[in-house]
CSV table of N, CA and C in Angstrom, one decimal:
chain,number,residue,atom,x,y,z
A,1,MET,N,3.1,28.4,8.0
A,1,MET,CA,1.9,28.5,8.9
A,1,MET,C,0.8,27.7,8.2
A,2,ASN,N,0.6,27.9,6.9
A,2,ASN,CA,-0.5,27.1,6.2
A,2,ASN,C,-0.2,25.6,6.3
A,3,TYR,N,1.0,25.2,6.3
A,3,TYR,CA,1.3,23.8,6.4
A,3,TYR,C,0.8,23.2,7.7
A,4,VAL,N,1.0,23.9,8.8
A,4,VAL,CA,0.5,23.4,10.1
A,4,VAL,C,-1.0,23.3,10.1
A,5,VAL,N,-1.6,24.3,9.5
A,5,VAL,CA,-3.1,24.4,9.5
A,5,VAL,C,-3.7,23.2,8.7
A,6,ARG,N,-2.9,22.8,7.6
A,6,ARG,CA,-3.4,21.6,6.8
A,6,ARG,C,-3.1,20.3,7.5
A,7,VAL,N,-2.0,20.2,8.2
A,7,VAL,CA,-1.6,18.9,8.8
A,7,VAL,C,-2.5,18.6,10.1
A,8,VAL,N,-2.8,19.6,10.9
A,8,VAL,CA,-3.5,19.4,12.2
A,8,VAL,C,-4.8,18.6,12.0
A,9,PRO,N,-5.7,18.9,11.0
A,9,PRO,CA,-6.9,18.1,10.9
A,9,PRO,C,-6.6,16.7,10.5
A,10,ARG,N,-5.6,16.4,9.7
A,10,ARG,CA,-5.2,15.1,9.3
A,10,ARG,C,-4.8,14.3,10.6
A,11,VAL,N,-4.0,14.9,11.4
A,11,VAL,CA,-3.5,14.2,12.6
A,11,VAL,C,-4.7,13.9,13.5
A,12,ASN,N,-5.6,14.9,13.7
A,12,ASN,CA,-6.8,14.7,14.5
A,12,ASN,C,-7.6,13.5,14.0
A,13,GLY,N,-7.8,13.5,12.6
A,13,GLY,CA,-8.5,12.4,12.0
A,13,GLY,C,-7.9,11.1,12.2
A,14,LEU,N,-6.6,11.0,12.2
A,14,LEU,CA,-5.8,9.8,12.4
A,14,LEU,C,-6.0,9.3,13.8
A,15,ILE,N,-5.9,10.2,14.8
A,15,ILE,CA,-6.1,9.9,16.2
A,15,ILE,C,-7.5,9.3,16.4
A,16,ALA,N,-8.5,10.0,15.8
A,16,ALA,CA,-9.9,9.6,15.9
A,16,ALA,C,-10.0,8.1,15.4
A,17,ARG,N,-9.4,7.9,14.2
A,17,ARG,CA,-9.5,6.5,13.6
A,17,ARG,C,-8.9,5.5,14.5
A,18,VAL,N,-7.7,5.8,15.0
A,18,VAL,CA,-7.0,4.8,15.9
A,18,VAL,C,-7.8,4.6,17.2
A,19,SER,N,-8.3,5.6,17.8
A,19,SER,CA,-9.1,5.4,19.0
A,19,SER,C,-10.4,4.7,18.8
A,20,ALA,N,-11.0,4.9,17.6
A,20,ALA,CA,-12.2,4.2,17.3
A,20,ALA,C,-11.9,2.7,17.0
A,21,PHE,N,-10.8,2.5,16.3
A,21,PHE,CA,-10.4,1.1,16.1
A,21,PHE,C,-10.1,0.4,17.4
A,22,GLY,N,-9.4,1.1,18.3
A,22,GLY,CA,-9.1,0.5,19.6
A,22,GLY,C,-10.4,0.2,20.4
A,23,CYS,N,-11.4,1.0,20.3
A,23,CYS,CA,-12.6,0.7,21.0
A,23,CYS,C,-13.3,-0.5,20.4
A,24,VAL,N,-13.3,-0.6,19.1
A,24,VAL,CA,-13.9,-1.7,18.4
A,24,VAL,C,-13.2,-3.0,18.8
A,25,SER,N,-11.9,-3.0,18.8
A,25,SER,CA,-11.1,-4.2,19.1
A,25,SER,C,-11.3,-4.6,20.5
A,26,ASN,N,-11.4,-3.6,21.4
A,26,ASN,CA,-11.7,-3.9,22.8
A,26,ASN,C,-13.0,-4.6,23.0
A,27,ILE,N,-14.0,-4.1,22.3
A,27,ILE,CA,-15.4,-4.7,22.4
A,27,ILE,C,-15.4,-6.1,21.8
A,28,GLY,N,-14.7,-6.3,20.7
A,28,GLY,CA,-14.5,-7.6,20.1
A,28,GLY,C,-13.9,-8.6,21.1
A,29,THR,N,-12.8,-8.1,21.8
A,29,THR,CA,-12.1,-9.0,22.7
A,29,THR,C,-13.0,-9.3,23.9
A,30,ALA,N,-13.8,-8.4,24.4
A,30,ALA,CA,-14.7,-8.6,25.5
A,30,ALA,C,-15.8,-9.6,25.1
A,31,LEU,N,-16.3,-9.6,23.9
A,31,LEU,CA,-17.3,-10.5,23.5
A,31,LEU,C,-16.8,-11.9,23.2
A,32,SER,N,-15.6,-12.0,22.7
A,32,SER,CA,-15.2,-13.3,22.3
A,32,SER,C,-14.7,-14.2,23.5
């Protein structure tokens, strides 16, 4: 159970980074 509790925040952080990176690249594509 502790393993799941430790992994979930990492997965959420990874998803947040990926979506943020996607937003940045979309903005870059729109500007260029």
